[in-house]
CSV table of C-alpha atoms in Angstrom, one decimal:
chain,number,residue,atom,x,y,z
A,11,UNK,CA,-124.6,-160.0,22.3
A,12,UNK,CA,-126.6,-160.4,19.1
A,13,UNK,CA,-125.0,-159.0,16.0
A,14,UNK,CA,-127.8,-157.2,14.0
A,15,UNK,CA,-125.5,-156.1,11.2
A,16,UNK,CA,-126.8,-157.4,7.8
A,17,UNK,CA,-124.6,-159.9,6.1
A,18,UNK,CA,-126.2,-159.8,2.6
A,19,UNK,CA,-126.0,-157.0,0.0
A,20,UNK,CA,-128.3,-156.4,-3.0
A,21,UNK,CA,-126.7,-154.5,-5.9
A,22,UNK,CA,-129.3,-153.0,-8.3
A,23,UNK,CA,-127.9,-153.4,-11.8
A,24,UNK,CA,-130.8,-154.2,-14.0
A,25,UNK,CA,-131.9,-150.8,-15.2
A,26,UNK,CA,-131.9,-149.4,-18.8
A,27,UNK,CA,-129.7,-146.4,-18.1
A,28,UNK,CA,-131.7,-144.1,-20.3
A,29,UNK,CA,-130.3,-140.9,-18.8
A,30,UNK,CA,-126.8,-142.2,-19.6
A,31,UNK,CA,-127.4,-142.6,-23.3
A,32,UNK,CA,-125.7,-142.8,-25.8
A,33,UNK,CA,-123.1,-144.6,-23.6
A,34,UNK,CA,-125.7,-147.2,-22.6
A,35,UNK,CA,-126.8,-148.1,-26.1
A,36,UNK,CA,-124.0,-150.7,-26.1
A,37,UNK,CA,-123.3,-151.4,-22.5
A,38,UNK,CA,-125.2,-151.6,-19.2
A,39,UNK,CA,-124.9,-148.5,-17.0
A,40,UNK,CA,-123.0,-150.3,-14.2
A,41,UNK,CA,-120.2,-151.1,-16.7
A,42,UNK,CA,-119.7,-147.4,-17.8
A,43,UNK,CA,-116.2,-146.4,-16.8
A,44,UNK,CA,-115.6,-143.8,-14.1
A,45,UNK,CA,-111.9,-143.0,-13.3
A,46,UNK,CA,-110.9,-145.9,-15.5
A,47,UNK,CA,-113.0,-148.6,-13.8
A,48,UNK,CA,-116.6,-149.7,-14.2
A,49,UNK,CA,-119.1,-147.9,-12.0
A,50,UNK,CA,-120.1,-151.1,-10.3
A,51,UNK,CA,-116.5,-151.8,-9.2
A,52,UNK,CA,-116.6,-148.6,-7.1
A,53,UNK,CA,-119.7,-150.0,-5.3
A,54,UNK,CA,-118.0,-153.4,-4.9
A,55,UNK,CA,-115.0,-151.7,-3.3
A,56,UNK,CA,-117.3,-150.3,-0.6
A,57,UNK,CA,-118.9,-153.7,-0.1
A,58,UNK,CA,-115.5,-155.5,0.1
A,59,UNK,CA,-114.2,-152.9,2.6
A,60,UNK,CA,-117.2,-153.4,4.8
A,61,UNK,CA,-117.4,-157.2,4.4
A,62,UNK,CA,-120.5,-159.3,3.4
A,63,UNK,CA,-121.3,-163.0,3.3
A,64,UNK,CA,-123.5,-162.7,0.2
A,65,UNK,CA,-123.6,-160.2,-2.7
A,66,UNK,CA,-126.4,-160.5,-5.2
A,67,UNK,CA,-126.8,-158.3,-8.3
A,68,UNK,CA,-130.0,-158.2,-10.4
A,69,UNK,CA,-129.6,-157.9,-14.2
A,70,UNK,CA,-131.9,-157.4,-17.2
A,71,UNK,CA,-130.7,-154.9,-19.8
A,72,UNK,CA,-127.6,-156.1,-21.7
A,73,UNK,CA,-126.8,-158.6,-19.0
A,74,UNK,CA,-123.9,-160.5,-20.6
A,75,UNK,CA,-121.1,-158.0,-19.8
A,76,UNK,CA,-122.3,-157.8,-16.2
A,77,UNK,CA,-122.4,-161.6,-15.8
A,78,UNK,CA,-118.9,-162.0,-17.2
A,79,UNK,CA,-117.6,-159.2,-15.0
A,80,UNK,CA,-119.4,-160.1,-11.7
A,81,UNK,CA,-119.4,-163.9,-11.6
A,82,UNK,CA,-115.6,-164.3,-11.2
A,83,UNK,CA,-115.8,-161.8,-8.3
A,84,UNK,CA,-118.2,-164.2,-6.4
A,85,UNK,CA,-121.3,-162.1,-7.0
A,86,UNK,CA,-124.5,-164.1,-7.4
A,87,UNK,CA,-126.7,-163.1,-10.3
A,88,UNK,CA,-130.5,-162.7,-10.1
A,89,UNK,CA,-131.4,-162.4,-13.7
A,90,UNK,CA,-134.8,-160.9,-14.6
A,91,UNK,CA,-135.2,-162.5,-18.0
A,92,UNK,CA,-138.9,-161.9,-19.0
A,93,UNK,CA,-139.4,-158.4,-17.5
A,94,UNK,CA,-137.6,-155.8,-15.4
A,95,UNK,CA,-138.9,-156.0,-11.8
A,96,UNK,CA,-137.8,-152.5,-10.5
A,97,UNK,CA,-136.2,-152.2,-7.1
A,98,UNK,CA,-138.9,-153.8,-5.0
A,99,UNK,CA,-139.7,-156.7,-7.3
A,100,UNK,CA,-136.0,-157.2,-8.0
A,101,UNK,CA,-135.1,-157.4,-4.3
A,102,UNK,CA,-138.0,-159.8,-3.7
A,103,UNK,CA,-136.9,-162.0,-6.6
A,104,UNK,CA,-133.4,-162.2,-5.1
A,105,UNK,CA,-134.5,-163.2,-1.5
A,106,UNK,CA,-133.8,-166.9,-1.9
A,107,UNK,CA,-130.1,-166.0,-2.3
A,108,UNK,CA,-130.1,-163.1,0.2
A,109,UNK,CA,-131.9,-164.8,3.1
A,110,UNK,CA,-134.6,-163.7,5.5
A,111,UNK,CA,-132.6,-161.2,7.6
A,112,UNK,CA,-132.4,-157.4,6.8
A,113,UNK,CA,-130.2,-156.6,3.9
A,114,UNK,CA,-128.1,-153.8,2.5
A,115,UNK,CA,-129.2,-152.5,-0.9
A,116,UNK,CA,-126.7,-150.5,-3.0
A,117,UNK,CA,-127.2,-148.4,-6.1
A,118,UNK,CA,-124.0,-148.6,-8.2
A,119,UNK,CA,-124.5,-145.4,-10.2
A,120,UNK,CA,-123.2,-143.0,-7.5
A,121,UNK,CA,-119.8,-142.0,-6.0
A,122,UNK,CA,-119.2,-141.5,-2.3
A,123,UNK,CA,-116.4,-139.3,-1.0
A,124,UNK,CA,-115.7,-139.9,2.7
A,125,UNK,CA,-116.7,-142.6,5.1
A,126,UNK,CA,-117.9,-145.9,3.8
A,127,UNK,CA,-121.7,-145.5,3.6
A,128,UNK,CA,-122.3,-149.1,4.6
A,129,UNK,CA,-120.3,-148.6,7.8
A,130,UNK,CA,-122.2,-145.4,8.4
A,131,UNK,CA,-125.5,-147.2,8.2
A,132,UNK,CA,-124.4,-150.2,10.3
A,133,UNK,CA,-123.4,-148.0,13.2
A,134,UNK,CA,-126.8,-146.3,13.2
A,135,UNK,CA,-129.0,-149.4,12.6
A,136,UNK,CA,-131.5,-150.1,15.4
A,137,UNK,CA,-133.8,-152.9,14.2
A,138,UNK,CA,-136.1,-152.5,17.3
A,139,UNK,CA,-136.9,-149.0,16.1
A,140,UNK,CA,-136.4,-149.1,12.4
A,141,UNK,CA,-137.7,-151.1,9.4
A,142,UNK,CA,-135.4,-149.3,7.0
A,143,UNK,CA,-132.5,-147.0,7.5
A,144,UNK,CA,-131.5,-144.8,4.5
A,145,UNK,CA,-128.2,-143.1,4.1
A,146,UNK,CA,-129.0,-139.5,3.1
A,147,UNK,CA,-127.0,-136.5,2.2
A,148,UNK,CA,-127.9,-132.8,2.7
A,149,UNK,CA,-128.4,-131.4,-0.8
A,150,UNK,CA,-125.7,-128.8,-0.3
A,151,UNK,CA,-123.2,-131.7,-0.2
A,152,UNK,CA,-124.6,-133.4,-3.3
A,153,UNK,CA,-122.9,-133.1,-6.8
A,154,UNK,CA,-124.9,-133.6,-9.9
A,155,UNK,CA,-128.3,-133.4,-8.2
A,156,UNK,CA,-130.8,-131.0,-9.5
A,157,UNK,CA,-134.1,-129.9,-7.9
A,158,UNK,CA,-135.0,-130.5,-4.3
A,159,UNK,CA,-134.2,-133.3,-1.9
A,160,UNK,CA,-136.2,-136.5,-1.1
A,161,UNK,CA,-136.9,-136.5,2.6
A,162,UNK,CA,-136.8,-134.6,5.9
A,163,UNK,CA,-136.5,-135.8,9.5
A,164,UNK,CA,-139.4,-135.3,11.9
A,165,UNK,CA,-139.1,-134.4,15.6
A,166,UNK,CA,-139.3,-138.1,16.4
A,167,UNK,CA,-136.3,-138.8,14.1
A,168,UNK,CA,-138.4,-140.7,11.4
A,169,UNK,CA,-138.4,-139.7,7.8
A,170,UNK,CA,-141.2,-138.0,5.8
A,171,UNK,CA,-141.3,-137.1,2.1
A,172,UNK,CA,-140.0,-133.7,1.0
A,173,UNK,CA,-137.1,-131.7,2.3
A,174,UNK,CA,-133.4,-131.2,1.7
A,175,UNK,CA,-132.1,-134.8,2.3
A,176,UNK,CA,-131.2,-136.8,-0.7
A,177,UNK,CA,-131.3,-140.6,-0.6
A,178,UNK,CA,-127.8,-141.7,-1.6
A,179,UNK,CA,-128.6,-145.3,-2.7
A,180,UNK,CA,-127.4,-147.3,0.3
A,181,UNK,CA,-129.8,-148.5,2.9
A,182,UNK,CA,-130.5,-151.3,5.4
A,183,UNK,CA,-134.0,-152.8,4.9
A,184,UNK,CA,-136.2,-155.4,6.5
A,185,UNK,CA,-137.7,-157.4,3.7
A,186,UNK,CA,-140.9,-158.7,5.4
A,187,UNK,CA,-143.2,-156.2,3.6
A,188,UNK,CA,-142.1,-157.2,0.2
A,189,UNK,CA,-144.5,-160.2,0.3
A,190,UNK,CA,-147.5,-157.8,0.9
A,191,UNK,CA,-147.1,-156.2,-2.6
A,192,UNK,CA,-149.4,-157.9,-5.2
A,193,UNK,CA,-147.6,-156.5,-8.2
A,194,UNK,CA,-144.7,-158.4,-9.8
A,195,UNK,CA,-142.8,-155.2,-10.6
A,196,UNK,CA,-142.7,-152.4,-8.1
A,197,UNK,CA,-140.5,-149.8,-6.6
A,198,UNK,CA,-139.2,-149.8,-3.0
A,199,UNK,CA,-140.8,-146.4,-2.7
A,200,UNK,CA,-144.1,-148.4,-2.1
A,201,UNK,CA,-142.4,-150.2,0.8
A,202,UNK,CA,-140.9,-147.0,2.2
A,203,UNK,CA,-144.3,-145.3,2.2
A,204,UNK,CA,-145.8,-148.2,4.2
A,205,UNK,CA,-142.9,-148.0,6.7
A,206,UNK,CA,-143.3,-144.2,7.0
A,207,UNK,CA,-147.0,-144.5,7.9
A,208,UNK,CA,-145.8,-146.5,10.9
A,209,UNK,CA,-142.9,-144.2,11.7
A,210,UNK,CA,-140.5,-147.0,11.0
A,211,UNK,CA,-138.6,-145.3,8.1
A,212,UNK,CA,-135.3,-143.6,9.3
A,213,UNK,CA,-132.2,-142.1,8.0
A,214,UNK,CA,-128.6,-141.5,8.9
A,215,UNK,CA,-126.9,-138.4,7.6
A,216,UNK,CA,-123.8,-139.1,5.5
A,217,UNK,CA,-120.9,-136.9,6.7
A,218,UNK,CA,-119.1,-136.6,3.3
A,219,UNK,CA,-119.9,-135.8,-0.3
A,220,UNK,CA,-121.9,-137.7,-2.9
A,221,UNK,CA,-122.3,-137.6,-6.7
A,222,UNK,CA,-125.1,-138.8,-8.9
A,223,UNK,CA,-123.5,-140.6,-12.0
A,224,UNK,CA,-126.8,-140.9,-13.9
A,225,UNK,CA,-125.8,-138.9,-17.0
A,226,UNK,CA,-122.6,-138.6,-19.1
A,227,UNK,CA,-122.0,-135.2,-17.5
A,228,UNK,CA,-122.1,-137.0,-14.1
A,229,UNK,CA,-119.0,-139.0,-15.0
A,230,UNK,CA,-116.8,-135.8,-15.2
A,231,UNK,CA,-118.4,-134.5,-12.0
A,232,UNK,CA,-117.7,-137.8,-10.2
A,233,UNK,CA,-114.1,-137.9,-11.4
A,234,UNK,CA,-113.6,-134.3,-10.2
A,235,UNK,CA,-115.0,-135.1,-6.8
A,236,UNK,CA,-112.8,-138.2,-6.5
A,237,UNK,CA,-109.7,-136.1,-7.2
A,238,UNK,CA,-110.5,-133.4,-4.7
A,239,UNK,CA,-109.0,-133.4,-1.2
A,240,UNK,CA,-112.2,-132.8,0.7
């Protein structure tokens, strides 16, 4: 039996963290402490628990602390020196290290409460049907999220824009379409829209709770969620 589970993980760590200011004026957002540990370590815990052959993190803003923290942990660095490449450009830039197979991508600025979201995605991944599988949370189980959700599920099971499902920052993604984008810097939203047009964009509903740690207020909310017995 062929194992279709991705073996490589991309950690997005290059952003400016503008919503987290003033904390990010002197440190990159993934190094902001939550419950006494850098945010990115909570993401690395999930990856370590799941298991991966390769972990790559992209960097740009205030990279030195991240390099010093991640390199001893065996994380490869894809440094975006001249310009920040956004999620799509950053992932494409890291492909020489990640390899040609589908990859996990992980946003480190969130906290998950419950099942490991990488395991949740791996169990639902069907590459014959899907080009991407996003771990999504119903907005009623999201902490620190304002406004509406990102997606909803059609009667075929595919995703469309708008609805009460929030993308949680973990996905499995085929990377083939990245080469079709002419821009150097671009968001993975561009790739998702291409996949959605072909009914190849899917989600799996996360059964637990989730917290956005994008602002200083989100730190307290995340620590409260981590302490709850839910």
